[in-house]
Coordinates of C-alpha atoms in Angstrom, one line a residue:
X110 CA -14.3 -18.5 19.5
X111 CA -15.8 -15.6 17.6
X112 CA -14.3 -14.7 14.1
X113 CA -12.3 -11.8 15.4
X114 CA -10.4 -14.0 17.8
X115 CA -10.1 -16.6 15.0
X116 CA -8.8 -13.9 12.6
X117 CA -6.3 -12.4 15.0
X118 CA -4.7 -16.5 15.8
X119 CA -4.1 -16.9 12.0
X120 CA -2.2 -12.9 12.0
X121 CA -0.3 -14.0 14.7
X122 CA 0.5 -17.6 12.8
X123 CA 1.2 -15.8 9.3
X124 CA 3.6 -13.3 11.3
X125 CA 5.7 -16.1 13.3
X126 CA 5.9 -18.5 10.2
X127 CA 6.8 -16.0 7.4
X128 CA 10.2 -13.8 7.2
X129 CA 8.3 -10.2 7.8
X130 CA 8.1 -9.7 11.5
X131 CA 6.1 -7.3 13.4
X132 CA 9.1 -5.0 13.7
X133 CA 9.9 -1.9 11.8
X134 CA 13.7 -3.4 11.5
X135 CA 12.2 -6.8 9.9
X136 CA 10.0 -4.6 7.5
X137 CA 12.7 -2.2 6.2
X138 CA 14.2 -2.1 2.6
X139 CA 10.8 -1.9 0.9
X140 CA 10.7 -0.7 -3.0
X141 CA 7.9 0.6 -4.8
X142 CA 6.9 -2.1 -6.6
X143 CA 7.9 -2.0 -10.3
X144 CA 3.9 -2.0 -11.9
X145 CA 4.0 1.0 -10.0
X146 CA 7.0 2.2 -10.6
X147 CA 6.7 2.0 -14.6
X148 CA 2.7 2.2 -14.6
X149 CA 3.1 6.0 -13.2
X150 CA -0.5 6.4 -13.5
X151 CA -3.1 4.9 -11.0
X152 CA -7.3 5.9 -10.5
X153 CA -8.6 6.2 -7.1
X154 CA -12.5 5.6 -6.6
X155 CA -14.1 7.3 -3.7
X156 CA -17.9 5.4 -3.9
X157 CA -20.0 5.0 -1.4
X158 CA -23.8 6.0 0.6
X159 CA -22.1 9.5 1.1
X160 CA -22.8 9.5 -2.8
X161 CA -26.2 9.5 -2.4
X162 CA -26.6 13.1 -0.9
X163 CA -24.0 14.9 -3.0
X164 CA -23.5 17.5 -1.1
X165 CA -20.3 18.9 0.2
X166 CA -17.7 16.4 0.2
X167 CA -17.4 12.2 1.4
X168 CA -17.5 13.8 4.9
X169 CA -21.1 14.2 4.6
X170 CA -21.7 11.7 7.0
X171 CA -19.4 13.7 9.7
X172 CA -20.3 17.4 8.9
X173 CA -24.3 16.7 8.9
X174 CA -24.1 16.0 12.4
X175 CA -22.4 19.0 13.1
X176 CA -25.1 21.3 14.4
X177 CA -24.8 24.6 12.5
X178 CA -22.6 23.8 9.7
X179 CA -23.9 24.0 6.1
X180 CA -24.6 19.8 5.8
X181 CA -26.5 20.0 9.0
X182 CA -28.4 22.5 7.6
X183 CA -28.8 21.3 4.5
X184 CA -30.2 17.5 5.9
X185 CA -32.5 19.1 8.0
X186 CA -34.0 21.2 5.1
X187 CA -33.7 18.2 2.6
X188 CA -34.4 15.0 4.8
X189 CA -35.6 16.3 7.9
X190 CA -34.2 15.7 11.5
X191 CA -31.7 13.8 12.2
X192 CA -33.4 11.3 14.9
X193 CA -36.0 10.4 12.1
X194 CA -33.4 10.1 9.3
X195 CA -29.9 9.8 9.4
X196 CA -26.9 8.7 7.9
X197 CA -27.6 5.1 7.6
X198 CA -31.0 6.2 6.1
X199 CA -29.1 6.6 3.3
X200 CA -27.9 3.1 2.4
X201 CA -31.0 2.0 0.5
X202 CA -31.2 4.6 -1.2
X203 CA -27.1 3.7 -2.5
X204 CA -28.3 1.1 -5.6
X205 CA -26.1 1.3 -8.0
X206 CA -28.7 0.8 -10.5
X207 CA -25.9 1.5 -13.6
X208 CA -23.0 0.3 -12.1
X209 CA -21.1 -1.3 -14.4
X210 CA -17.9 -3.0 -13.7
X211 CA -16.7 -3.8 -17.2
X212 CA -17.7 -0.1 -18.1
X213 CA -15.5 1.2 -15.1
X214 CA -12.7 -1.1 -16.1
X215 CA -12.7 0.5 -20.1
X216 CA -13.3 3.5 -19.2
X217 CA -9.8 3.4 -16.8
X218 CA -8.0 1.7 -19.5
X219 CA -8.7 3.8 -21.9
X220 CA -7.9 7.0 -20.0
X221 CA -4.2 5.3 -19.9
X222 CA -4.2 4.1 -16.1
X223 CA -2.4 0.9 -15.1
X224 CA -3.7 0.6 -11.9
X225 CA -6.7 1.1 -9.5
X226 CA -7.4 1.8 -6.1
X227 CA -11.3 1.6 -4.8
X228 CA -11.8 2.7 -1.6
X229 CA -13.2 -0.5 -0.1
X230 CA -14.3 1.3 3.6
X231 CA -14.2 5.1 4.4
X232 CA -14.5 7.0 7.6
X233 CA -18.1 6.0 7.1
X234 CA -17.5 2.5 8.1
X235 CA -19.3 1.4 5.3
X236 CA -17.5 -1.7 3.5
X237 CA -18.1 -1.8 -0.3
X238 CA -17.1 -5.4 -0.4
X239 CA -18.0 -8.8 1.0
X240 CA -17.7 -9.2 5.0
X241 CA -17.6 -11.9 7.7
X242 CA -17.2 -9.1 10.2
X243 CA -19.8 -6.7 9.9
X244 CA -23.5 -6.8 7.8
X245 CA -23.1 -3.0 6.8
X246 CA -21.6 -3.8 3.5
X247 CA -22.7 -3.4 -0.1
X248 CA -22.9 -7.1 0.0
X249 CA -25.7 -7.2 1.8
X250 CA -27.4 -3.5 2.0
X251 CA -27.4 -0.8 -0.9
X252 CA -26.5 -2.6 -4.2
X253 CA -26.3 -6.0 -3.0
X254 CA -23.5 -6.4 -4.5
X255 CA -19.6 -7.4 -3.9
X256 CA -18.3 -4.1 -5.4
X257 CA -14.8 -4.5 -5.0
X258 CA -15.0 -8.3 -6.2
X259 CA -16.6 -7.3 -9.1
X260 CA -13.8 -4.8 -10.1
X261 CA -11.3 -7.0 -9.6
X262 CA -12.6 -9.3 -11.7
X263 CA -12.9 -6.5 -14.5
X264 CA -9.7 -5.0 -14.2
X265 CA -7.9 -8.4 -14.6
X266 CA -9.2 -8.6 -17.8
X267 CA -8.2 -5.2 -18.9
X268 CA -4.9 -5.6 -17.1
X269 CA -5.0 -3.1 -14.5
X270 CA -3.6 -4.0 -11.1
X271 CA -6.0 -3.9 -8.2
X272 CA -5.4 -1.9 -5.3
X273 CA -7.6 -1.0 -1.9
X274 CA -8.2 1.7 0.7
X275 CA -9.3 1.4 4.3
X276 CA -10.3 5.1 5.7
X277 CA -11.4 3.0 8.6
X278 CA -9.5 4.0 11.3
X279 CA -11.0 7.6 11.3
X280 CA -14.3 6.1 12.0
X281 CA -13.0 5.8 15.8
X282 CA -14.4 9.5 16.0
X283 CA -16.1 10.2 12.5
X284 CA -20.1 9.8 14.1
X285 CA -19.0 11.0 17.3
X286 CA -20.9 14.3 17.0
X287 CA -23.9 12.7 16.5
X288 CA -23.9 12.1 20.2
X289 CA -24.1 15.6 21.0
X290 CA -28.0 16.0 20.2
X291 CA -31.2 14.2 19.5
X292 CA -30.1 12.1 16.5
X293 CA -30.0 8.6 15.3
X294 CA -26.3 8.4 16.7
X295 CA -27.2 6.9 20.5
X296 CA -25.8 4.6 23.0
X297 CA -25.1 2.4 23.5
X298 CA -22.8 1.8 20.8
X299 CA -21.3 -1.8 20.8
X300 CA -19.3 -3.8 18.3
X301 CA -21.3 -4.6 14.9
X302 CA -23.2 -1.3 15.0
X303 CA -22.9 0.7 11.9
X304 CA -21.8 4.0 14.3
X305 CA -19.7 2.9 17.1
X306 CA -17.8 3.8 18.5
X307 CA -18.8 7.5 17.2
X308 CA -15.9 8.6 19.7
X309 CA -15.6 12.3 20.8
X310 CA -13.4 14.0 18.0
X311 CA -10.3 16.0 19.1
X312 CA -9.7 19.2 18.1
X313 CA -6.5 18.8 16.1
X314 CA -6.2 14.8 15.6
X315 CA -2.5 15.1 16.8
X316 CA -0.6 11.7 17.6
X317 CA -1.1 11.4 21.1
X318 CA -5.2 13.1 21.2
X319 CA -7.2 11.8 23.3
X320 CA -9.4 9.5 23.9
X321 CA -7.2 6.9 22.4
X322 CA -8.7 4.1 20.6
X323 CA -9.4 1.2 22.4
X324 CA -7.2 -2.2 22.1
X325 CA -11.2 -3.6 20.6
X326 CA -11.6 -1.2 18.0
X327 CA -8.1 -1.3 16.8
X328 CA -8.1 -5.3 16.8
X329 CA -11.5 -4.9 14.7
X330 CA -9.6 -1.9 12.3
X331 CA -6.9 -4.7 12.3
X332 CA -8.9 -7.9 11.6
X333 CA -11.2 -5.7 8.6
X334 CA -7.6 -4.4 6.8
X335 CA -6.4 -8.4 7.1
X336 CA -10.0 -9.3 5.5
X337 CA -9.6 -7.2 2.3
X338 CA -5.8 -8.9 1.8
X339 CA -7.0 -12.1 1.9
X340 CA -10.8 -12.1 -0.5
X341 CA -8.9 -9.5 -2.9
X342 CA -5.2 -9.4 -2.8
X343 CA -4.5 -6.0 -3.8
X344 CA -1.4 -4.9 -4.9
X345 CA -1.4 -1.4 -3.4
X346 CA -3.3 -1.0 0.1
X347 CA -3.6 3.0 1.0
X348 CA -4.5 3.9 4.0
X349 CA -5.8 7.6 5.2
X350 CA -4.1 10.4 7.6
X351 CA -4.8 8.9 11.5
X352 CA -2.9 5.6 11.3
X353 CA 0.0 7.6 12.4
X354 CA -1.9 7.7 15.3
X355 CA 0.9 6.5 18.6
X356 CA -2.3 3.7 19.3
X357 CA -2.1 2.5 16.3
X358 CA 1.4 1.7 15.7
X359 CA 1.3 -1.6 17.3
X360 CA -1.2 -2.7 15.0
X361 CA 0.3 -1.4 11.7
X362 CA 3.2 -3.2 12.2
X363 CA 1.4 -6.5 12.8
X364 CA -0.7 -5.5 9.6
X365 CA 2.2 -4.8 7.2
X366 CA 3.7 -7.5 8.6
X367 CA 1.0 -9.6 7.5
X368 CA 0.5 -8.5 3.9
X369 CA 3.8 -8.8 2.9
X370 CA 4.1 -12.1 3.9
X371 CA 1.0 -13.0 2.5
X372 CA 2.0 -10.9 -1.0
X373 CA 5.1 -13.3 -0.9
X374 CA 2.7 -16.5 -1.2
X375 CA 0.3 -15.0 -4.3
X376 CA 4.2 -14.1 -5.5
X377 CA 3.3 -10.6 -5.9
X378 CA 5.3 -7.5 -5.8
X379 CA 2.9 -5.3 -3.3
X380 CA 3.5 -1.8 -1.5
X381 CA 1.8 0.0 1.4
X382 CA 0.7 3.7 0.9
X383 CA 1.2 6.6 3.9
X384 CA 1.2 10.0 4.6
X385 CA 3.0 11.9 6.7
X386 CA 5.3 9.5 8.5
X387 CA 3.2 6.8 9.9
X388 CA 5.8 4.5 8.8
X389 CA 9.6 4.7 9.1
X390 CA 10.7 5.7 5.5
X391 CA 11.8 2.9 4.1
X392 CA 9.3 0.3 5.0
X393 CA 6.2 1.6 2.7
X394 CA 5.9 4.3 -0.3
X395 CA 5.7 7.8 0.4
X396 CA 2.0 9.6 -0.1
X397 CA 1.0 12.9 -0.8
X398 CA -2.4 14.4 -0.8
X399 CA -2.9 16.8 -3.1
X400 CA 0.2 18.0 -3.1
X401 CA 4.1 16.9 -4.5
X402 CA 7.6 17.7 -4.1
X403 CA 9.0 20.8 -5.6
X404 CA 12.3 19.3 -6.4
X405 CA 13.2 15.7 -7.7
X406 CA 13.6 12.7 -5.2
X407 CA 15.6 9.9 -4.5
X408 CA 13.0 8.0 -3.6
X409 CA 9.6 7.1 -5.3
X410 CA 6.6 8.1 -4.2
X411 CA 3.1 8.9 -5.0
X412 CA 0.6 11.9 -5.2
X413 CA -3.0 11.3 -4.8
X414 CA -5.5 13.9 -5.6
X415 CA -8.8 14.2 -7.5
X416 CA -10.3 15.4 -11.1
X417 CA -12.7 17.4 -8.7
X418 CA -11.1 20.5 -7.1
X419 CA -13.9 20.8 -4.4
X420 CA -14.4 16.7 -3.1
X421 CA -13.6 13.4 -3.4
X422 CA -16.7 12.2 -3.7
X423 CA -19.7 13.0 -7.0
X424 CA -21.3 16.4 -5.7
X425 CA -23.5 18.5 -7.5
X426 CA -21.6 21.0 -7.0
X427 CA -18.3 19.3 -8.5
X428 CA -15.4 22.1 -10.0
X429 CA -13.1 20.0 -12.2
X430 CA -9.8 20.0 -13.3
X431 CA -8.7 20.1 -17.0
X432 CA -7.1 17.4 -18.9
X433 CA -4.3 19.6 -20.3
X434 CA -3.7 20.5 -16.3
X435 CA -3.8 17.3 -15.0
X436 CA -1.3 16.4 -18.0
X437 CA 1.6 18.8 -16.3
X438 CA 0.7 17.6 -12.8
X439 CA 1.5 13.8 -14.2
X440 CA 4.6 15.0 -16.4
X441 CA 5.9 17.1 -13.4
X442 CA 5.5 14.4 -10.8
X443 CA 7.2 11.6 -13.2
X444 CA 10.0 13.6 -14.0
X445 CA 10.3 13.9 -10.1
X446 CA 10.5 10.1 -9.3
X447 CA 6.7 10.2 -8.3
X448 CA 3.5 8.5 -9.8
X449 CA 0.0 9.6 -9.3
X450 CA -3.1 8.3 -8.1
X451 CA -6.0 10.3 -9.9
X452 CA -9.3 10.1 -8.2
X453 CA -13.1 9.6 -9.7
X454 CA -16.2 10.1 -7.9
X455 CA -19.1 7.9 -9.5
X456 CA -22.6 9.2 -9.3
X457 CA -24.9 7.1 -6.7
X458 CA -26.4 5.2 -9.6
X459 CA -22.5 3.6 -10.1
X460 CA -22.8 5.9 -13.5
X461 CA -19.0 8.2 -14.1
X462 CA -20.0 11.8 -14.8
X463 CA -19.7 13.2 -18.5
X464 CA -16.8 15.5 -16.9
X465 CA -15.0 12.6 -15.3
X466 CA -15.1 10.8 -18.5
X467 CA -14.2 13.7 -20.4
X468 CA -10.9 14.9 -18.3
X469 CA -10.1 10.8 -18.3
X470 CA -10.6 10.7 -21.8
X471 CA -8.3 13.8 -22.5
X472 CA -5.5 12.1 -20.6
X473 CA -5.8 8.8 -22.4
X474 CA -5.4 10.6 -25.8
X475 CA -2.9 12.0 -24.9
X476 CA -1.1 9.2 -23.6
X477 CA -2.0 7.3 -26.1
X478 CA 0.9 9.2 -28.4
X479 CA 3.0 10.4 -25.6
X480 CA 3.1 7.7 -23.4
X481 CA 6.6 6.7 -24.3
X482 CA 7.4 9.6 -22.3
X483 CA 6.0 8.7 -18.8
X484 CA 5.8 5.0 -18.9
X485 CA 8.5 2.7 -17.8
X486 CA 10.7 6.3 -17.8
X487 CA 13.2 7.4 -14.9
X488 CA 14.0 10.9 -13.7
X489 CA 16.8 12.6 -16.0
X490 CA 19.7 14.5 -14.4
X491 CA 17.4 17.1 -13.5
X492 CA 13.8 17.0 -13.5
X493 CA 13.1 20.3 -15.1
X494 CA 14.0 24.2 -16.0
X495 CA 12.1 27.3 -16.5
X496 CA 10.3 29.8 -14.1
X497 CA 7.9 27.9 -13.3
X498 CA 7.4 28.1 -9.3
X499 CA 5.8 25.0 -7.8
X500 CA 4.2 24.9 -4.6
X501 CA 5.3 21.6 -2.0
X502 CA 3.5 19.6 0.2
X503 CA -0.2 18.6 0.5
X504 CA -3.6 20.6 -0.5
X505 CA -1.4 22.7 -2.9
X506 CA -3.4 22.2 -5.8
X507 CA -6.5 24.4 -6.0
X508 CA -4.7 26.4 -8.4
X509 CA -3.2 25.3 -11.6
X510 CA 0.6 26.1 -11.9
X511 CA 1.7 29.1 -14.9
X512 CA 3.8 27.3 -17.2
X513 CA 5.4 29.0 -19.7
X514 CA 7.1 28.5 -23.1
X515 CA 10.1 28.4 -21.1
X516 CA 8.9 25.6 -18.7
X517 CA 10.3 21.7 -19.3
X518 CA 10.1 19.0 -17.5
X519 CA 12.8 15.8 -18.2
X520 CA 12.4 12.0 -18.5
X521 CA 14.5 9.6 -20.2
X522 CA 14.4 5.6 -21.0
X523 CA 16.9 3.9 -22.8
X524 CA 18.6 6.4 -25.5
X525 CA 15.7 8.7 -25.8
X526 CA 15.3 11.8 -23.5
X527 CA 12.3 13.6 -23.0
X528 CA 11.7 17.4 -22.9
X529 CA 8.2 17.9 -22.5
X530 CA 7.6 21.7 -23.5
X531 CA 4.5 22.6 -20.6
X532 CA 3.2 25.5 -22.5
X533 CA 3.6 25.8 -26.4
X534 CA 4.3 29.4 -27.5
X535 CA 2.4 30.2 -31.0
X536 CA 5.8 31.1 -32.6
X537 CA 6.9 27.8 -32.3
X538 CA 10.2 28.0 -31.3
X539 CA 11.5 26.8 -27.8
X540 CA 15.1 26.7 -26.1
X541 CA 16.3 23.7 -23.9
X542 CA 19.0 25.7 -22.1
X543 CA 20.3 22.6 -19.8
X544 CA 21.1 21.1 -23.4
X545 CA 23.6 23.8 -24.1
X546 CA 26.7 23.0 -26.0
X547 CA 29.4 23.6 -24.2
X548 CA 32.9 22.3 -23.3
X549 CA 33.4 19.8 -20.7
X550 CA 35.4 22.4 -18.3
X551 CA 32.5 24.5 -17.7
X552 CA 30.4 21.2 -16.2
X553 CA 27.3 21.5 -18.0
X554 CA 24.0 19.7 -17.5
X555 CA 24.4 17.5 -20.1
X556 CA 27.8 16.8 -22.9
X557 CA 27.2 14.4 -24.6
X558 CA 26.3 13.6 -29.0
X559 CA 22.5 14.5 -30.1
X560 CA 21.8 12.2 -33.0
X561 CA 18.1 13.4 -34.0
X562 CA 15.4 15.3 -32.4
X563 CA 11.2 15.4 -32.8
X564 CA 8.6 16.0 -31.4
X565 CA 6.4 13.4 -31.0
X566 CA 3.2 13.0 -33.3
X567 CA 4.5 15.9 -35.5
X568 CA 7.1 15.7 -39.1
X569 CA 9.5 17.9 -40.5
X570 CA 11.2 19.4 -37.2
X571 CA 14.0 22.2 -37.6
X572 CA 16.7 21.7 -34.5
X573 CA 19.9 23.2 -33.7
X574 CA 22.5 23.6 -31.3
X575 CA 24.5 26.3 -29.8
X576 CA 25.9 27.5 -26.2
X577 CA 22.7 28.3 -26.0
X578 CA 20.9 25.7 -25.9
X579 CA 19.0 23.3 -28.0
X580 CA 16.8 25.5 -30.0
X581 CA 13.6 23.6 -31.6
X582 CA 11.5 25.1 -34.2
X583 CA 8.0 23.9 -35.2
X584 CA 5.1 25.8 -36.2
X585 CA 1.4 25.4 -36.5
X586 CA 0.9 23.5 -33.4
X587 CA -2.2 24.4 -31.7
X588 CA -3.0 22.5 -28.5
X589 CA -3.0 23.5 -24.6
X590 CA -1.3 20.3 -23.9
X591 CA 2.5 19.8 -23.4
X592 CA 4.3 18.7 -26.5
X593 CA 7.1 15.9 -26.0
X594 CA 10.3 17.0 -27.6
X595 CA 12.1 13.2 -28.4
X596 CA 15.8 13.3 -27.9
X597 CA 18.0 10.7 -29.2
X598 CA 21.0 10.6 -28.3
X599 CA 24.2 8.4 -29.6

């Protein structure tokens, strides 16, 4: 019996014996899990031999196999052809000569993270982990080294919660135009090479596109996910776009079947991530990629998106965000029921950039004194006011948002309520209109008693109230980020 057969049995077992069935009915009623829901912010790692070239994106090893677009040029020009060296050409060159778990794991924690999601396979089909099912892992090639074990074992000790992501259902079509001239991409393809199946790619990736992955591949996407549950047990498994695929949703079922009930024997809350709607609402937490929701949800849910505008991946090319802009983002997506999964891209050498470290560093100071505001918070009666317009849906943040003095955004945890001013104004006064003093018969936003109002990290605050609002006064501060206004009420 060969290990994939073996693997499949036990799925099967886990599925009959525990409560979660392979049924979209048996797997409904699923919560974020509270870490996540209190932690609000989570670091995504996209790390792997698509490092090594830094050029374009992590689809490097896609795009430099197609024939006149700017990676194929650039390989030819930098490497050579593609028959003499290819993608997989760049695996020893992946050492990781500075990577440094315990490094990764401060660095995280001190940027005010409480969890972390590595990718542990991208459409590459690379596994940065240990594997029974296939030799092209950094186990055995590149670093030599179990890279997701090892950051387990760090983040424990810092306390951050584990998480993984499999991109490796893409790789049913990722190589696939390699096939399409003389390169190292050539059949035949079988089972346990690094490139099958290198499929022909559809033009649009829609749910039915053709050719439709094969009951083989999908029980080796299947067996792979199941492997990364049981050596790690991560908290938060992500997965990419295509499992939405209709092929596919046999398989997902059996697989989130299988980590729940698994997750119920460690005795640990755990949630699947999706886009789109590859699973029935309700049965996983709600993803977005680069993008959010304009208006507060009932329902959490995550953004994930990246401290580099132009790629997931380290290029050397990288455009990065600020820290005062990723700051709103995180403040406008908690006060909207969400969390947020911030991505790094380590260098090849497993170093993190001076600007990675320098945006994650900005957010942990931050934190560090306004954290009362977004951890362990829930959304207020509204999530914010001002004229602010904010783009929904995914890929909507190349641009930073214009906040003004007139912008808020609203948290709240026990008697305390949060207005987190986006954009200081140097005269140092700001109005909370929804706080408006009004009487009862003309429903405002909020009627209730204001005991005392700050603003966090700063003395001697001069606050009043009228029908028009809650004025606050405070001059002298000079910063770019938002300033938490700390409401306590009675």
């Amino acid at each position: 019996m060969t290990i994939h057969e073996e693997y499949l049995q036990k799925i099967d077992k886990v599925i009959e014996q525990g409560p979660y069935k392979d049924d979209w009915d048996s797997l409904a009623g699923r919560m974020m899990p509270t870490w996540m829901r209190e932690g609000k912010l989570g670091i995504f790692i996209h790390w792997g031999p698509y490092s090594v070239p830094g050029f374009g994106s992590e689809w490097y090893s896609r795009n430099m196999y197609i024939e006149g677009s700017p990676e194929y040029e650039h390989h030819i020009q930098t490497y050579g052809p593609h028959k003499d060296f290819g993608y997989k050409d760049f695996i020893p060159s992946f050492k990781a000569e500075q990577f440094d778990p315990h490094a990764w794991a401060d660095i995280f924690a001190q940027s005010g993270a409480r969890y972390v999601v590595p990718v542990a396979e991208h459409h590459d089909g690379f596994q940065m982990y240990k594997s029974d099912i296939s030799e092209w892992n950094a186990a055995e090639m590149g670093p030599k080294r179990d890279v997701l074990g090892e950051l387990k074992n760090a983040f424990e000790e810092k306390g951050l919660t584990l998480g993984a992501s499999s991109h490796r259902v893409e790789h049913w079509f990722f190589m696939g135009h390699g096939k399409k001239f003389d390169s190292d991409v050539k059949e035949p393809l079988e089972r346990g090479d690094f490139y099958w199946p290198a499929m022909s790619e559809s033009d649009h990736h829609d749910l039915f596109s053709e050719p439709i992955p094969t009951q083989e591949f999908l029980e080796d996407w299947l067996v792979r996910c199941c492997e990364i549950v049981d050596r790690y047990q991560p908290e938060q498994f992500y997965f990419d776009w295509w499992i939405q695929h209709s092929s596919v949703k046999p398989y997902l079922k059996k697989f989130a079947a299988y980590y729940y009930n698994q997750a119920l024997q460690w005795e640990k809350e755990v949630t699947i991530c999706y886009k789109h709607d590859a699973f029935p609402f309700g049965t996983a937490t709600v993803d977005i990629e680069r993008g959010k929701f304009a208006e507060v949800q009932p329902f959490f849910w995550q953004t994930d998106t990246a401290i580099a505008r132009n790629s997931w991946c380290w290029t050397e090319n990288n455009t990065f965000k600020s820290p005062e802009s990723l700051v709103r983002e995180l403040v406008d997506i908690v006060s909207k029921n969400g969390v947020m999964l911030l991505n790094v891209g380590p260098k090849p050498d497993g170093s993190i950039s001076a600007e990675d470290q320098s945006v994650l560093k900005g957010i942990g100071d931050w934190l560090a004194v306004n954290g009362e505001a977004i951890y362990q918070t829930s959304v207020w009666r509204q999530a914010s006011e001002g004229p602010a317009e904010i783009p929904e849906g995914q890929f909507t943040d190349g641009t930073d948002v214009n906040y003004t003095a007139e912008d808020f955004s609203f948290t709240c945890r026990g008697k305390h309520l949060y207005a987190i001013n986006m954009n200081w104004p140097e005269n140092g006064e700001v109005t909370i209109r929804s706080l408006a003093n009004q009487v009862a018969s003309h429903l405002p936003v909020f009627h209730g008693i204001i005991e005392d109002v700050e603003i966090i990290g700063y003395e001697e605050v001069e606050w009043s109230r009228d029908e028009q609002g809650l004025h606050v006064r405070k001059t002298g501060i000079e910063t770019k980020m938002p300033i938490v206004i700390k409401i306590t009420l009675d």
